[in-house]
């Protein structure tokens, strides 16, 4: 089996990147994580990747005059490592249309909400302010408009009454780690493919049951 040579772009902690690296240790996983790039040299995720023997590059965006110049340097690293698929994992830079076009249908992102709701930053506080009972996370194919694009997979996560942004973020993050590993598996294997602006999943294992939030107190309700 040839595995898809994959790069992960991060800006910080890198816990989603680490989840992808763990998943890709399975011999039958269809993607191989061969490069981790951070636009912030101090990103904790760079150390985690290096500990796993993965090539890392810190490409400090503040050292470039323009977005295009920064991206040209990123592209050079991706080319040098013969990358076929890019995963954004907490990568907090806006990318140009040109870069996104170069990676059309070959770049995916994780966002900590049930898209298209709550795009952008400060997601969990806005979820709480909106008073919803279910939030979640989404992995999607990247399109030029921020946090849009065909959704590969989503997880629904309950909001509870005494949540604050921190407790909610932690609950969603646990789901993110599992979701991203699964979504990358589906996408890299070709089982999830773009059709129009939707994702079609081959051999989809039916539908999961509904998530009720708050949960019913009795199992027969
Ligand atoms: C994750 O929660 C990810 O979904 C979010 O940043 C966090 C990165 O954590 N991404 C965005 O908000 C992108 N719009 P990590 O560095 O530990 O993976």
Short mmCIF file of N, CA, C and O in Angstrom, two decimals, residues 119-220:
data_model
loop_
_atom_site.label_atom_id
_atom_site.label_comp_id
_atom_site.label_asym_id
_atom_site.label_seq_id
_atom_site.Cartn_x
_atom_site.Cartn_y
_atom_site.Cartn_z
N UNK A 119 -18.24 29.86 12.65
CA UNK A 119 -16.94 30.00 11.98
C UNK A 119 -16.09 31.01 12.74
O UNK A 119 -16.64 31.84 13.46
N UNK A 120 -14.80 30.98 12.53
CA UNK A 120 -13.94 32.03 13.08
C UNK A 120 -13.40 31.71 14.46
O UNK A 120 -13.39 30.56 14.89
N UNK A 121 -12.98 32.77 15.15
CA UNK A 121 -12.28 32.62 16.42
C UNK A 121 -13.24 32.68 17.61
O UNK A 121 -14.41 32.99 17.44
N UNK A 122 -12.72 32.34 18.79
CA UNK A 122 -13.47 32.47 20.04
C UNK A 122 -14.75 31.63 19.99
O UNK A 122 -15.80 32.01 20.54
N UNK A 123 -14.63 30.48 19.34
CA UNK A 123 -15.80 29.64 19.03
C UNK A 123 -16.60 29.26 20.27
O UNK A 123 -17.83 29.40 20.30
N UNK A 124 -15.90 28.74 21.27
CA UNK A 124 -16.63 28.13 22.39
C UNK A 124 -17.40 29.17 23.21
O UNK A 124 -18.52 28.93 23.65
N UNK A 125 -16.81 30.36 23.38
CA UNK A 125 -17.54 31.42 24.11
C UNK A 125 -18.78 31.83 23.32
O UNK A 125 -19.84 32.07 23.90
N UNK A 126 -18.65 31.89 22.01
CA UNK A 126 -19.81 32.29 21.19
C UNK A 126 -20.89 31.21 21.21
O UNK A 126 -22.09 31.50 21.19
N UNK A 127 -20.48 29.95 21.28
CA UNK A 127 -21.43 28.84 21.42
C UNK A 127 -22.21 29.00 22.74
O UNK A 127 -23.44 28.90 22.77
N UNK A 128 -21.48 29.30 23.82
CA UNK A 128 -22.13 29.48 25.13
C UNK A 128 -23.06 30.69 25.11
O UNK A 128 -24.19 30.62 25.60
N UNK A 129 -22.60 31.79 24.51
CA UNK A 129 -23.41 33.01 24.45
C UNK A 129 -24.68 32.78 23.64
O UNK A 129 -25.72 33.39 23.91
N UNK A 130 -24.60 31.90 22.65
CA UNK A 130 -25.77 31.62 21.80
C UNK A 130 -26.77 30.71 22.51
O UNK A 130 -27.93 30.59 22.08
N UNK A 131 -26.33 30.02 23.58
CA UNK A 131 -27.24 29.21 24.38
C UNK A 131 -27.61 27.87 23.75
O UNK A 131 -28.63 27.28 24.12
N UNK A 132 -26.79 27.37 22.83
CA UNK A 132 -27.12 26.08 22.21
C UNK A 132 -26.73 24.93 23.14
O UNK A 132 -25.91 25.09 24.04
N UNK A 133 -27.34 23.78 22.94
CA UNK A 133 -27.13 22.60 23.78
C UNK A 133 -26.21 21.56 23.15
O UNK A 133 -25.83 20.58 23.79
N UNK A 134 -25.96 21.73 21.86
CA UNK A 134 -25.05 20.82 21.16
C UNK A 134 -24.09 21.64 20.31
O UNK A 134 -24.52 22.55 19.60
N UNK A 135 -22.81 21.34 20.44
CA UNK A 135 -21.82 21.91 19.54
C UNK A 135 -21.02 20.76 18.95
O UNK A 135 -21.57 19.66 18.79
N UNK A 136 -19.77 20.96 18.62
CA UNK A 136 -19.01 19.84 18.07
C UNK A 136 -17.79 20.28 17.32
O UNK A 136 -17.21 21.34 17.61
N UNK A 137 -17.39 19.49 16.34
CA UNK A 137 -16.23 19.81 15.53
C UNK A 137 -16.42 19.24 14.13
O UNK A 137 -17.21 18.32 13.94
N UNK A 138 -15.70 19.83 13.19
CA UNK A 138 -15.85 19.49 11.78
C UNK A 138 -14.49 19.39 11.12
O UNK A 138 -13.61 20.21 11.38
N UNK A 139 -14.34 18.42 10.25
CA UNK A 139 -13.17 18.36 9.36
C UNK A 139 -13.69 18.57 7.94
O UNK A 139 -14.61 17.89 7.51
N UNK A 140 -13.10 19.55 7.26
CA UNK A 140 -13.61 19.91 5.93
C UNK A 140 -12.48 20.15 4.95
O UNK A 140 -11.34 20.45 5.34
N UNK A 141 -12.81 20.04 3.69
CA UNK A 141 -11.89 20.36 2.60
C UNK A 141 -11.83 21.89 2.53
O UNK A 141 -12.85 22.57 2.63
N UNK A 142 -10.61 22.43 2.37
CA UNK A 142 -10.44 23.89 2.46
C UNK A 142 -10.83 24.56 1.15
O UNK A 142 -10.41 24.16 0.06
N UNK A 143 -11.64 25.60 1.29
CA UNK A 143 -12.03 26.48 0.19
C UNK A 143 -11.60 27.91 0.56
O UNK A 143 -11.32 28.17 1.74
N UNK A 144 -11.57 28.83 -0.43
CA UNK A 144 -11.01 30.16 -0.15
C UNK A 144 -11.67 30.91 1.01
O UNK A 144 -10.99 31.58 1.77
N UNK A 145 -12.96 30.78 1.17
CA UNK A 145 -13.61 31.49 2.28
C UNK A 145 -13.31 30.73 3.58
O UNK A 145 -13.41 29.48 3.61
N UNK A 146 -12.97 31.45 4.63
CA UNK A 146 -12.54 30.81 5.88
C UNK A 146 -13.61 29.87 6.47
O UNK A 146 -14.79 30.21 6.50
N UNK A 147 -13.15 28.70 6.90
CA UNK A 147 -14.01 27.71 7.56
C UNK A 147 -15.20 27.29 6.70
O UNK A 147 -16.28 27.00 7.23
N UNK A 148 -14.99 27.26 5.39
CA UNK A 148 -16.00 26.70 4.50
C UNK A 148 -15.36 25.58 3.68
O UNK A 148 -14.14 25.51 3.57
N UNK A 149 -16.23 24.78 3.07
CA UNK A 149 -15.77 23.69 2.22
C UNK A 149 -16.48 22.41 2.59
O UNK A 149 -17.01 22.29 3.71
N UNK A 150 -16.50 21.46 1.66
CA UNK A 150 -17.21 20.21 1.89
C UNK A 150 -16.77 19.52 3.18
O UNK A 150 -15.58 19.36 3.43
N UNK A 151 -17.74 19.12 3.98
CA UNK A 151 -17.45 18.51 5.28
C UNK A 151 -17.23 17.02 5.11
O UNK A 151 -18.08 16.31 4.56
N UNK A 152 -16.08 16.56 5.59
CA UNK A 152 -15.76 15.12 5.53
C UNK A 152 -16.42 14.40 6.69
O UNK A 152 -17.01 13.33 6.52
N UNK A 153 -16.32 14.98 7.88
CA UNK A 153 -16.86 14.32 9.07
C UNK A 153 -17.09 15.36 10.17
O UNK A 153 -16.40 16.38 10.22
N UNK A 154 -18.09 15.08 10.99
CA UNK A 154 -18.39 15.96 12.13
C UNK A 154 -18.68 15.11 13.36
O UNK A 154 -19.16 13.98 13.24
N UNK A 155 -18.42 15.68 14.52
CA UNK A 155 -18.81 15.06 15.79
C UNK A 155 -19.66 16.06 16.55
O UNK A 155 -19.33 17.25 16.60
N UNK A 156 -20.76 15.58 17.11
CA UNK A 156 -21.63 16.42 17.94
C UNK A 156 -21.22 16.24 19.40
O UNK A 156 -20.99 15.11 19.85
N UNK A 157 -21.10 17.33 20.11
CA UNK A 157 -20.63 17.31 21.50
C UNK A 157 -21.63 18.10 22.35
O UNK A 157 -21.96 19.25 22.01
N UNK A 158 -22.11 17.52 23.46
CA UNK A 158 -23.09 18.24 24.28
C UNK A 158 -22.48 19.42 25.04
O UNK A 158 -21.32 19.38 25.45
N UNK A 159 -23.29 20.45 25.21
CA UNK A 159 -22.96 21.58 26.09
C UNK A 159 -23.73 21.34 27.38
O UNK A 159 -24.91 20.98 27.33
N UNK A 160 -23.08 21.50 28.55
CA UNK A 160 -23.80 21.33 29.82
C UNK A 160 -23.90 22.67 30.54
O UNK A 160 -23.17 23.62 30.23
N UNK A 161 -24.84 22.72 31.51
CA UNK A 161 -25.23 24.01 32.09
C UNK A 161 -24.07 24.75 32.74
O UNK A 161 -24.01 25.98 32.69
N UNK A 162 -23.17 24.02 33.39
CA UNK A 162 -22.10 24.75 34.08
C UNK A 162 -20.82 24.85 33.26
O UNK A 162 -19.75 25.14 33.80
N UNK A 163 -20.93 24.64 31.96
CA UNK A 163 -19.75 24.81 31.11
C UNK A 163 -19.26 26.25 31.09
O UNK A 163 -20.06 27.18 31.10
N UNK A 164 -17.94 26.41 31.02
CA UNK A 164 -17.37 27.68 30.57
C UNK A 164 -16.57 27.35 29.31
O UNK A 164 -16.51 26.18 28.90
N UNK A 165 -15.98 28.36 28.69
CA UNK A 165 -15.31 28.13 27.40
C UNK A 165 -14.19 27.09 27.54
O UNK A 165 -13.95 26.30 26.62
N UNK A 166 -13.58 27.06 28.72
CA UNK A 166 -12.46 26.14 28.93
C UNK A 166 -12.93 24.67 29.02
O UNK A 166 -12.38 23.78 28.39
N UNK A 167 -13.98 24.44 29.81
CA UNK A 167 -14.46 23.05 29.95
C UNK A 167 -15.06 22.56 28.63
O UNK A 167 -14.90 21.40 28.25
N UNK A 168 -15.73 23.47 27.94
CA UNK A 168 -16.33 23.08 26.66
C UNK A 168 -15.24 22.78 25.63
O UNK A 168 -15.31 21.78 24.89
N UNK A 169 -14.22 23.63 25.58
CA UNK A 169 -13.11 23.41 24.63
C UNK A 169 -12.45 22.05 24.88
O UNK A 169 -12.12 21.33 23.93
N UNK A 170 -12.30 21.69 26.16
CA UNK A 170 -11.65 20.42 26.49
C UNK A 170 -12.50 19.24 26.01
O UNK A 170 -11.96 18.26 25.47
N UNK A 171 -13.83 19.35 26.18
CA UNK A 171 -14.71 18.25 25.73
C UNK A 171 -14.69 18.14 24.21
O UNK A 171 -14.65 17.05 23.66
N UNK A 172 -14.73 19.28 23.54
CA UNK A 172 -14.70 19.26 22.07
C UNK A 172 -13.36 18.72 21.57
O UNK A 172 -13.29 17.94 20.61
N UNK A 173 -12.28 19.12 22.25
CA UNK A 173 -10.93 18.72 21.80
C UNK A 173 -10.77 17.19 21.80
O UNK A 173 -10.16 16.63 20.88
N UNK A 174 -11.34 16.54 22.82
CA UNK A 174 -11.28 15.07 22.85
C UNK A 174 -11.92 14.48 21.60
O UNK A 174 -11.41 13.52 21.01
N UNK A 175 -13.04 15.06 21.22
CA UNK A 175 -13.72 14.58 20.00
C UNK A 175 -12.90 14.94 18.76
O UNK A 175 -12.82 14.15 17.81
N UNK A 176 -12.26 16.11 18.77
CA UNK A 176 -11.45 16.52 17.62
C UNK A 176 -10.37 15.49 17.30
O UNK A 176 -10.15 15.15 16.13
N UNK A 177 -9.70 15.02 18.34
CA UNK A 177 -8.59 14.10 18.12
C UNK A 177 -9.06 12.82 17.42
O UNK A 177 -8.41 12.32 16.50
N UNK A 178 -10.20 12.31 17.85
CA UNK A 178 -10.72 11.08 17.22
C UNK A 178 -11.25 11.38 15.83
O UNK A 178 -11.06 10.61 14.89
N UNK A 179 -11.93 12.52 15.72
CA UNK A 179 -12.55 12.87 14.43
C UNK A 179 -11.50 13.10 13.35
O UNK A 179 -11.65 12.61 12.22
N UNK A 180 -10.45 13.83 13.68
CA UNK A 180 -9.47 14.18 12.65
C UNK A 180 -8.77 12.92 12.13
O UNK A 180 -8.55 12.75 10.93
N UNK A 181 -8.44 12.03 13.07
CA UNK A 181 -7.77 10.78 12.65
C UNK A 181 -8.67 9.98 11.71
O UNK A 181 -8.20 9.41 10.71
N UNK A 182 -9.94 9.96 12.01
CA UNK A 182 -10.90 9.20 11.17
C UNK A 182 -11.10 9.90 9.83
O UNK A 182 -11.10 9.27 8.77
N UNK A 183 -11.25 11.21 9.86
CA UNK A 183 -11.49 11.97 8.63
C UNK A 183 -10.29 11.87 7.68
O UNK A 183 -10.46 11.70 6.47
N UNK A 184 -9.09 11.94 8.24
CA UNK A 184 -7.90 11.81 7.38
C UNK A 184 -7.83 10.41 6.78
O UNK A 184 -7.48 10.24 5.62
N UNK A 185 -8.19 9.43 7.59
CA UNK A 185 -8.21 8.05 7.08
C UNK A 185 -9.17 7.94 5.89
O UNK A 185 -8.84 7.38 4.85
N UNK A 186 -10.37 8.50 6.06
CA UNK A 186 -11.37 8.44 4.99
C UNK A 186 -10.90 9.17 3.74
O UNK A 186 -11.05 8.69 2.62
N UNK A 187 -10.30 10.34 3.94
CA UNK A 187 -9.93 11.19 2.80
C UNK A 187 -8.69 10.65 2.08
O UNK A 187 -8.66 10.57 0.84
N UNK A 188 -7.70 10.26 2.86
CA UNK A 188 -6.44 9.79 2.24
C UNK A 188 -6.64 8.46 1.51
O UNK A 188 -5.99 8.19 0.51
N UNK A 189 -7.56 7.65 2.01
CA UNK A 189 -7.81 6.35 1.38
C UNK A 189 -8.64 6.49 0.12
O UNK A 189 -8.74 5.56 -0.67
N UNK A 190 -9.28 7.67 -0.04
CA UNK A 190 -10.16 7.87 -1.20
C UNK A 190 -11.59 7.42 -0.93
O UNK A 190 -12.46 7.55 -1.80
N UNK A 191 -11.85 6.91 0.28
CA UNK A 191 -13.23 6.51 0.61
C UNK A 191 -14.13 7.72 0.74
O UNK A 191 -15.33 7.63 0.48
N UNK A 192 -13.58 8.86 1.17
CA UNK A 192 -14.34 10.12 1.19
C UNK A 192 -13.82 10.95 0.03
O UNK A 192 -12.63 11.24 -0.05
N UNK A 193 -14.71 11.28 -0.91
CA UNK A 193 -14.24 12.09 -2.05
C UNK A 193 -15.23 13.22 -2.32
O UNK A 193 -16.42 13.13 -1.99
N UNK A 194 -14.67 14.28 -2.93
CA UNK A 194 -15.47 15.46 -3.22
C UNK A 194 -16.32 15.18 -4.46
O UNK A 194 -15.81 14.74 -5.48
N UNK A 195 -17.62 15.44 -4.32
CA UNK A 195 -18.54 15.28 -5.45
C UNK A 195 -19.42 16.52 -5.46
O UNK A 195 -20.23 16.71 -4.54
N UNK A 196 -19.25 17.39 -6.48
CA UNK A 196 -19.88 18.69 -6.39
C UNK A 196 -19.25 19.40 -5.20
O UNK A 196 -18.04 19.38 -5.05
N UNK A 197 -20.04 19.99 -4.35
CA UNK A 197 -19.46 20.57 -3.13
C UNK A 197 -19.89 19.77 -1.89
O UNK A 197 -20.04 20.31 -0.80
N UNK A 198 -20.09 18.48 -2.10
CA UNK A 198 -20.37 17.59 -0.97
C UNK A 198 -19.35 16.48 -0.96
O UNK A 198 -18.67 16.23 -1.95
N UNK A 199 -19.29 15.80 0.19
CA UNK A 199 -18.43 14.63 0.29
C UNK A 199 -19.30 13.38 0.19
O UNK A 199 -20.35 13.29 0.84
N UNK A 200 -18.86 12.45 -0.61
CA UNK A 200 -19.52 11.16 -0.70
C UNK A 200 -18.60 10.14 -0.04
O UNK A 200 -17.39 10.12 -0.31
N UNK A 201 -19.18 9.32 0.83
CA UNK A 201 -18.38 8.31 1.53
C UNK A 201 -18.77 6.92 1.04
O UNK A 201 -19.94 6.53 1.11
N UNK A 202 -17.77 6.24 0.56
CA UNK A 202 -17.96 4.88 0.05
C UNK A 202 -18.19 3.94 1.23
O UNK A 202 -17.55 4.08 2.27
N UNK A 203 -19.06 2.98 1.06
CA UNK A 203 -19.34 1.98 2.12
C UNK A 203 -19.62 2.64 3.46
O UNK A 203 -19.09 2.22 4.49
N UNK A 204 -20.45 3.68 3.42
CA UNK A 204 -20.76 4.39 4.66
C UNK A 204 -21.50 3.43 5.61
O UNK A 204 -22.45 2.78 5.19
N UNK A 205 -21.07 3.38 6.88
CA UNK A 205 -21.66 2.39 7.79
C UNK A 205 -23.00 2.84 8.38
O UNK A 205 -23.21 2.79 9.59
N UNK A 206 -23.94 3.28 7.57
CA UNK A 206 -25.26 3.69 8.06
C UNK A 206 -25.19 4.96 8.87
O UNK A 206 -24.19 5.66 8.84
N UNK A 207 -26.27 5.27 9.59
CA UNK A 207 -26.32 6.50 10.37
C UNK A 207 -26.19 6.18 11.85
O UNK A 207 -26.78 5.21 12.34
N UNK A 208 -25.44 7.01 12.58
CA UNK A 208 -25.38 6.88 14.03
C UNK A 208 -26.73 7.34 14.60
O UNK A 208 -27.47 8.06 13.94
N UNK A 209 -27.03 6.95 15.86
CA UNK A 209 -28.29 7.40 16.46
C UNK A 209 -28.16 8.85 16.90
O UNK A 209 -27.05 9.38 17.03
N UNK A 210 -29.30 9.49 17.15
CA UNK A 210 -29.32 10.91 17.52
C UNK A 210 -28.66 11.13 18.88
O UNK A 210 -28.73 10.28 19.77
N UNK A 211 -28.02 12.28 19.02
CA UNK A 211 -27.47 12.70 20.32
C UNK A 211 -28.48 13.65 20.94
O UNK A 211 -28.85 14.66 20.32
N UNK A 212 -28.97 13.34 22.15
CA UNK A 212 -29.91 14.22 22.83
C UNK A 212 -29.17 14.96 23.95
O UNK A 212 -28.40 14.35 24.69
N UNK A 213 -29.41 16.25 24.04
CA UNK A 213 -28.69 17.04 25.05
C UNK A 213 -29.64 18.07 25.64
O UNK A 213 -30.10 18.95 24.93
N UNK A 214 -30.02 17.98 26.94
CA UNK A 214 -29.50 17.00 27.90
C UNK A 214 -29.99 15.59 27.57
O UNK A 214 -31.01 15.45 26.89
N UNK A 215 -29.27 14.57 28.07
CA UNK A 215 -29.68 13.20 27.77
C UNK A 215 -30.97 12.85 28.50
O UNK A 215 -31.30 13.46 29.53
N UNK A 216 -31.73 11.90 27.98
CA UNK A 216 -32.95 11.45 28.66
C UNK A 216 -32.57 10.76 29.96
O UNK A 216 -31.62 9.99 30.00
N UNK A 217 -33.32 11.01 31.04
CA UNK A 217 -33.00 10.36 32.30
C UNK A 217 -33.31 8.86 32.28
O UNK A 217 -32.68 8.09 33.02
N UNK A 218 -34.30 8.45 31.44
CA UNK A 218 -34.65 7.02 31.40
C UNK A 218 -34.26 6.47 30.03
O UNK A 218 -34.49 7.10 29.00
N UNK A 219 -33.73 5.26 30.00
CA UNK A 219 -33.28 4.70 28.72
C UNK A 219 -34.41 4.48 27.72
O UNK A 219 -34.18 4.46 26.52
N UNK A 220 -35.68 4.33 28.21
CA UNK A 220 -36.80 4.04 27.29
C UNK A 220 -37.50 5.31 26.82
O UNK A 220 -38.52 5.27 26.16
#
